[in-house]
mmCIF file with all atom_site columns, C-alpha atoms in Angstrom:
data_model
loop_
_atom_site.group_PDB
_atom_site.id
_atom_site.type_symbol
_atom_site.label_atom_id
_atom_site.label_alt_id
_atom_site.label_comp_id
_atom_site.label_asym_id
_atom_site.label_entity_id
_atom_site.label_seq_id
_atom_site.pdbx_PDB_ins_code
_atom_site.Cartn_x
_atom_site.Cartn_y
_atom_site.Cartn_z
_atom_site.occupancy
_atom_site.B_iso_or_equiv
_atom_site.pdbx_formal_charge
_atom_site.auth_seq_id
_atom_site.auth_comp_id
_atom_site.auth_asym_id
_atom_site.auth_atom_id
_atom_site.pdbx_PDB_model_num
ATOM 1   C CA . MET A 1 1   ? -77.953  -49.287 -81.591  1.00 61.00 ? 1   MET A CA 1
ATOM 2   C CA . ASN A 1 2   ? -80.947  -52.299 -83.412  1.00 80.00 ? 2   ASN A CA 1
ATOM 3   C CA . ILE A 1 3   ? -84.228  -51.790 -81.844  1.00 88.00 ? 3   ILE A CA 1
ATOM 4   C CA . ALA A 1 4   ? -86.189  -55.232 -81.947  1.00 88.00 ? 4   ALA A CA 1
ATOM 5   C CA . THR A 1 5   ? -88.469  -54.569 -79.161  1.00 90.00 ? 5   THR A CA 1
ATOM 6   C CA . PHE A 1 6   ? -90.676  -51.898 -77.424  1.00 93.00 ? 6   PHE A CA 1
ATOM 7   C CA . GLU A 1 7   ? -88.665  -52.352 -74.530  1.00 92.00 ? 7   GLU A CA 1
ATOM 8   C CA . GLU A 1 8   ? -85.105  -52.044 -76.233  1.00 93.00 ? 8   GLU A CA 1
ATOM 9   C CA . LEU A 1 9   ? -86.533  -48.764 -77.612  1.00 94.00 ? 9   LEU A CA 1
ATOM 10  C CA . LEU A 1 10  ? -87.082  -47.524 -74.012  1.00 94.00 ? 10  LEU A CA 1
ATOM 11  C CA . ILE A 1 11  ? -83.887  -48.389 -73.077  1.00 93.00 ? 11  ILE A CA 1
ATOM 12  C CA . ALA A 1 12  ? -82.257  -46.452 -76.025  1.00 94.00 ? 12  ALA A CA 1
ATOM 13  C CA . ALA A 1 13  ? -84.679  -43.642 -75.261  1.00 95.00 ? 13  ALA A CA 1
ATOM 14  C CA . ALA A 1 14  ? -82.947  -43.761 -71.550  1.00 94.00 ? 14  ALA A CA 1
ATOM 15  C CA . VAL A 1 15  ? -79.890  -43.601 -71.951  1.00 94.00 ? 15  VAL A CA 1
ATOM 16  C CA . GLN A 1 16  ? -79.407  -41.014 -74.796  1.00 95.00 ? 16  GLN A CA 1
ATOM 17  C CA . PRO A 1 17  ? -78.000  -37.474 -73.748  1.00 95.00 ? 17  PRO A CA 1
ATOM 18  C CA . GLN A 1 18  ? -80.810  -35.279 -73.333  1.00 96.00 ? 18  GLN A CA 1
ATOM 19  C CA . PRO A 1 19  ? -84.247  -36.484 -72.002  1.00 96.00 ? 19  PRO A CA 1
ATOM 20  C CA . GLN A 1 20  ? -87.085  -37.820 -74.786  1.00 96.00 ? 20  GLN A CA 1
ATOM 21  C CA . ARG A 1 21  ? -90.258  -37.942 -75.130  1.00 96.00 ? 21  ARG A CA 1
ATOM 22  C CA . LEU A 1 22  ? -92.009  -40.539 -76.790  1.00 97.00 ? 22  LEU A CA 1
ATOM 23  C CA . LEU A 1 23  ? -94.297  -39.536 -79.371  1.00 98.00 ? 23  LEU A CA 1
ATOM 24  C CA . LEU A 1 24  ? -96.968  -42.739 -80.227  1.00 97.00 ? 24  LEU A CA 1
ATOM 25  C CA . THR A 1 25  ? -99.682  -42.360 -82.688  1.00 97.00 ? 25  THR A CA 1
ATOM 26  C CA . PHE A 1 26  ? -101.967 -45.772 -82.828  1.00 97.00 ? 26  PHE A CA 1
ATOM 27  C CA . ALA A 1 27  ? -103.540 -46.305 -86.409  1.00 96.00 ? 27  ALA A CA 1
ATOM 28  C CA . VAL A 1 28  ? -105.973 -48.367 -88.059  1.00 95.00 ? 28  VAL A CA 1
ATOM 29  C CA . ALA A 1 29  ? -104.879 -50.182 -91.249  1.00 91.00 ? 29  ALA A CA 1
ATOM 30  C CA . GLU A 1 30  ? -107.406 -49.962 -93.969  1.00 89.00 ? 30  GLU A CA 1
ATOM 31  C CA . PRO A 1 31  ? -107.655 -51.023 -97.598  1.00 84.00 ? 31  PRO A CA 1
ATOM 32  C CA . GLU A 1 32  ? -106.396 -47.851 -99.831  1.00 78.00 ? 32  GLU A CA 1
ATOM 33  C CA . PRO A 1 33  ? -109.573 -46.805 -102.330 1.00 74.00 ? 33  PRO A CA 1
ATOM 34  C CA . GLY A 1 34  ? -109.693 -47.617 -106.233 1.00 70.00 ? 34  GLY A CA 1
ATOM 35  C CA . ALA A 1 35  ? -108.167 -50.850 -105.708 1.00 63.00 ? 35  ALA A CA 1
ATOM 36  C CA . ALA A 1 36  ? -107.921 -52.787 -108.954 1.00 65.00 ? 36  ALA A CA 1
ATOM 37  C CA . PRO A 1 37  ? -110.672 -55.608 -108.906 1.00 66.00 ? 37  PRO A CA 1
ATOM 38  C CA . GLY A 1 38  ? -108.896 -59.025 -108.769 1.00 68.00 ? 38  GLY A CA 1
ATOM 39  C CA . MET A 1 39  ? -105.800 -56.944 -107.001 1.00 69.00 ? 39  MET A CA 1
ATOM 40  C CA . SER A 1 40  ? -104.638 -57.211 -103.314 1.00 71.00 ? 40  SER A CA 1
ATOM 41  C CA . PRO A 1 41  ? -105.393 -53.985 -102.111 1.00 72.00 ? 41  PRO A CA 1
ATOM 42  C CA . ARG A 1 42  ? -103.302 -51.685 -100.853 1.00 77.00 ? 42  ARG A CA 1
ATOM 43  C CA . THR A 1 43  ? -102.869 -50.986 -97.060  1.00 82.00 ? 43  THR A CA 1
ATOM 44  C CA . THR A 1 44  ? -103.332 -47.334 -95.500  1.00 88.00 ? 44  THR A CA 1
ATOM 45  C CA . LEU A 1 45  ? -102.986 -46.173 -92.458  1.00 92.00 ? 45  LEU A CA 1
ATOM 46  C CA . VAL A 1 46  ? -105.329 -44.159 -91.157  1.00 94.00 ? 46  VAL A CA 1
ATOM 47  C CA . PRO A 1 47  ? -104.279 -42.457 -86.926  1.00 96.00 ? 47  PRO A CA 1
ATOM 48  C CA . VAL A 1 48  ? -107.112 -42.741 -84.458  1.00 96.00 ? 48  VAL A CA 1
ATOM 49  C CA . MET A 1 49  ? -105.208 -41.586 -81.722  1.00 96.00 ? 49  MET A CA 1
ATOM 50  C CA . CYS A 1 50  ? -101.970 -40.028 -80.751  1.00 95.00 ? 50  CYS A CA 1
ATOM 51  C CA . VAL A 1 51  ? -100.143 -39.252 -77.117  1.00 95.00 ? 51  VAL A CA 1
ATOM 52  C CA . ASP A 1 52  ? -96.317  -38.005 -76.214  1.00 96.00 ? 52  ASP A CA 1
ATOM 53  C CA . LYS A 1 53  ? -95.248  -39.868 -72.830  1.00 96.00 ? 53  LYS A CA 1
ATOM 54  C CA . GLN A 1 54  ? -91.560  -39.412 -70.660  1.00 94.00 ? 54  GLN A CA 1
ATOM 55  C CA . VAL A 1 55  ? -89.600  -42.315 -71.300  1.00 91.00 ? 55  VAL A CA 1
ATOM 56  C CA . GLY A 1 56  ? -90.011  -43.294 -67.481  1.00 91.00 ? 56  GLY A CA 1
ATOM 57  C CA . GLU A 1 57  ? -94.129  -43.466 -68.209  1.00 94.00 ? 57  GLU A CA 1
ATOM 58  C CA . LEU A 1 58  ? -93.612  -46.495 -69.947  1.00 93.00 ? 58  LEU A CA 1
ATOM 59  C CA . ASP A 1 59  ? -92.904  -49.751 -68.601  1.00 91.00 ? 59  ASP A CA 1
ATOM 60  C CA . THR A 1 60  ? -93.823  -52.267 -70.694  1.00 92.00 ? 60  THR A CA 1
ATOM 61  C CA . PHE A 1 61  ? -96.029  -52.643 -74.317  1.00 95.00 ? 61  PHE A CA 1
ATOM 62  C CA . ALA A 1 62  ? -98.332  -54.609 -72.560  1.00 94.00 ? 62  ALA A CA 1
ATOM 63  C CA . ASN A 1 63  ? -99.464  -51.865 -69.705  1.00 94.00 ? 63  ASN A CA 1
ATOM 64  C CA . LEU A 1 64  ? -99.263  -49.269 -73.127  1.00 95.00 ? 64  LEU A CA 1
ATOM 65  C CA . ALA A 1 65  ? -101.543 -51.883 -74.565  1.00 93.00 ? 65  ALA A CA 1
ATOM 66  C CA . GLU A 1 66  ? -104.300 -52.006 -72.207  1.00 93.00 ? 66  GLU A CA 1
ATOM 67  C CA . GLU A 1 67  ? -103.928 -48.019 -71.609  1.00 93.00 ? 67  GLU A CA 1
ATOM 68  C CA . ALA A 1 68  ? -104.862 -47.608 -75.025  1.00 92.00 ? 68  ALA A CA 1
ATOM 69  C CA . GLN A 1 69  ? -107.776 -50.399 -74.697  1.00 91.00 ? 69  GLN A CA 1
ATOM 70  C CA . HIS A 1 70  ? -109.368 -48.494 -72.324  1.00 92.00 ? 70  HIS A CA 1
ATOM 71  C CA . MET A 1 71  ? -109.625 -45.455 -74.341  1.00 89.00 ? 71  MET A CA 1
ATOM 72  C CA . GLY A 1 72  ? -112.045 -47.647 -76.441  1.00 84.00 ? 72  GLY A CA 1
ATOM 73  C CA . GLN A 1 73  ? -110.620 -47.234 -79.998  1.00 90.00 ? 73  GLN A CA 1
ATOM 74  C CA . PRO A 1 74  ? -110.231 -49.653 -82.194  1.00 94.00 ? 74  PRO A CA 1
ATOM 75  C CA . TRP A 1 75  ? -106.291 -49.992 -83.614  1.00 96.00 ? 75  TRP A CA 1
ATOM 76  C CA . ASP A 1 76  ? -103.633 -52.486 -85.619  1.00 95.00 ? 76  ASP A CA 1
ATOM 77  C CA . VAL A 1 77  ? -100.867 -50.450 -85.542  1.00 96.00 ? 77  VAL A CA 1
ATOM 78  C CA . LEU A 1 78  ? -98.642  -47.986 -82.876  1.00 97.00 ? 78  LEU A CA 1
ATOM 79  C CA . LEU A 1 79  ? -95.943  -45.451 -84.536  1.00 97.00 ? 79  LEU A CA 1
ATOM 80  C CA . ILE A 1 80  ? -93.214  -44.100 -82.474  1.00 97.00 ? 80  ILE A CA 1
ATOM 81  C CA . THR A 1 81  ? -90.664  -41.462 -82.613  1.00 96.00 ? 81  THR A CA 1
ATOM 82  C CA . THR A 1 82  ? -88.752  -39.578 -80.298  1.00 95.00 ? 82  THR A CA 1
ATOM 83  C CA . LEU A 1 83  ? -88.650  -35.908 -79.554  1.00 96.00 ? 83  LEU A CA 1
ATOM 84  C CA . SER A 1 84  ? -85.225  -35.207 -77.936  1.00 96.00 ? 84  SER A CA 1
ATOM 85  C CA . GLY A 1 85  ? -85.309  -32.489 -75.388  1.00 95.00 ? 85  GLY A CA 1
ATOM 86  C CA . LYS A 1 86  ? -82.399  -29.934 -74.996  1.00 95.00 ? 86  LYS A CA 1
ATOM 87  C CA . ASP A 1 87  ? -79.817  -28.407 -71.987  1.00 96.00 ? 87  ASP A CA 1
ATOM 88  C CA . GLY A 1 88  ? -81.118  -31.768 -70.179  1.00 94.00 ? 88  GLY A CA 1
ATOM 89  C CA . ARG A 1 89  ? -85.047  -30.589 -70.324  1.00 95.00 ? 89  ARG A CA 1
ATOM 90  C CA . LEU A 1 90  ? -87.805  -32.192 -71.714  1.00 95.00 ? 90  LEU A CA 1
ATOM 91  C CA . PRO A 1 91  ? -89.189  -30.672 -74.692  1.00 95.00 ? 91  PRO A CA 1
ATOM 92  C CA . ASP A 1 92  ? -92.346  -28.150 -73.718  1.00 95.00 ? 92  ASP A CA 1
ATOM 93  C CA . ALA A 1 93  ? -95.653  -28.267 -74.756  1.00 95.00 ? 93  ALA A CA 1
ATOM 94  C CA . GLN A 1 94  ? -95.625  -26.484 -78.004  1.00 96.00 ? 94  GLN A CA 1
ATOM 95  C CA . GLN A 1 95  ? -92.669  -28.509 -79.269  1.00 96.00 ? 95  GLN A CA 1
ATOM 96  C CA . THR A 1 96  ? -94.361  -31.568 -78.587  1.00 97.00 ? 96  THR A CA 1
ATOM 97  C CA . ASP A 1 97  ? -97.575  -30.633 -80.367  1.00 96.00 ? 97  ASP A CA 1
ATOM 98  C CA . VAL A 1 98  ? -95.801  -29.266 -83.505  1.00 97.00 ? 98  VAL A CA 1
ATOM 99  C CA . ALA A 1 99  ? -93.833  -32.692 -83.501  1.00 97.00 ? 99  ALA A CA 1
ATOM 100 C CA . LEU A 1 100 ? -96.936  -34.840 -83.378  1.00 97.00 ? 100 LEU A CA 1
ATOM 101 C CA . ASN A 1 101 ? -98.417  -32.852 -86.074  1.00 96.00 ? 101 ASN A CA 1
ATOM 102 C CA . LYS A 1 102 ? -95.290  -33.457 -87.706  1.00 97.00 ? 102 LYS A CA 1
ATOM 103 C CA . MET A 1 103 ? -95.732  -37.054 -86.995  1.00 97.00 ? 103 MET A CA 1
ATOM 104 C CA . LEU A 1 104 ? -99.324  -37.515 -88.210  1.00 96.00 ? 104 LEU A CA 1
ATOM 105 C CA . GLY A 1 105 ? -98.612  -35.542 -91.610  1.00 95.00 ? 105 GLY A CA 1
ATOM 106 C CA . ALA A 1 106 ? -95.593  -37.749 -92.467  1.00 95.00 ? 106 ALA A CA 1
ATOM 107 C CA . ILE A 1 107 ? -98.268  -40.752 -91.253  1.00 95.00 ? 107 ILE A CA 1
ATOM 108 C CA . GLN A 1 108 ? -100.845 -39.420 -93.844  1.00 92.00 ? 108 GLN A CA 1
ATOM 109 C CA . GLN A 1 109 ? -98.571  -39.097 -96.748  1.00 91.00 ? 109 GLN A CA 1
ATOM 110 C CA . GLY A 1 110 ? -97.166  -42.172 -96.183  1.00 89.00 ? 110 GLY A CA 1
ATOM 111 C CA . GLN A 1 111 ? -93.868  -41.074 -94.525  1.00 92.00 ? 111 GLN A CA 1
ATOM 112 C CA . LEU A 1 112 ? -93.150  -43.905 -92.378  1.00 93.00 ? 112 LEU A CA 1
ATOM 113 C CA . ASP A 1 113 ? -89.480  -43.918 -92.480  1.00 90.00 ? 113 ASP A CA 1
ATOM 114 C CA . ARG A 1 114 ? -88.527  -42.361 -89.421  1.00 91.00 ? 114 ARG A CA 1
ATOM 115 C CA . LEU A 1 115 ? -91.004  -44.183 -87.401  1.00 95.00 ? 115 LEU A CA 1
ATOM 116 C CA . LEU A 1 116 ? -91.051  -47.229 -85.424  1.00 95.00 ? 116 LEU A CA 1
ATOM 117 C CA . ALA A 1 117 ? -94.191  -49.234 -86.555  1.00 95.00 ? 117 ALA A CA 1
ATOM 118 C CA . PHE A 1 118 ? -95.068  -52.602 -83.615  1.00 95.00 ? 118 PHE A CA 1
ATOM 119 C CA . ASP A 1 119 ? -98.379  -54.359 -84.338  1.00 93.00 ? 119 ASP A CA 1
ATOM 120 C CA . ARG A 1 120 ? -100.805 -55.261 -81.283  1.00 92.00 ? 120 ARG A CA 1
ATOM 121 C CA . GLN A 1 121 ? -98.932  -58.070 -80.042  1.00 91.00 ? 121 GLN A CA 1
ATOM 122 C CA . GLY A 1 122 ? -95.818  -55.631 -79.749  1.00 91.00 ? 122 GLY A CA 1
ATOM 123 C CA . ASP A 1 123 ? -93.843  -57.052 -82.359  1.00 91.00 ? 123 ASP A CA 1
ATOM 124 C CA . LEU A 1 124 ? -91.927  -54.736 -84.479  1.00 93.00 ? 124 LEU A CA 1
ATOM 125 C CA . MET A 1 125 ? -92.944  -54.350 -87.539  1.00 91.00 ? 125 MET A CA 1
ATOM 126 C CA . SER A 1 126 ? -90.930  -53.591 -91.000  1.00 84.00 ? 126 SER A CA 1
ATOM 127 C CA . TYR A 1 127 ? -92.340  -51.659 -93.946  1.00 69.00 ? 127 TYR A CA 1
ATOM 128 C CA . ALA A 1 128 ? -93.003  -53.375 -97.633  1.00 58.00 ? 128 ALA A CA 1
#
């Protein structure tokens, strides 16, 4: 299934055979240090908040963005992946924490190939 919107992601997660937990990381885009003079600096993503949500806890990108705004932390990009349950049960807290930590490590290392990224308007982003 091709996912082009946040709402399509929610639908895709909801129809999986096992329950899904969504792992969400909000990040700011910062210029990478050490850019050569006159060159456009590369951008790096720095995680500022992360949370896990059950699919049923989310309905629209606008509502999620509003919830994040109340946390008071500025962000530029929302990175998302899913964590599958087993035997009809959601992953437990320990499994979720391990997966969130792996996700944060992947972001810090620039390994974004398994993550979907959305800008502040909820538009799906592509990696250059």
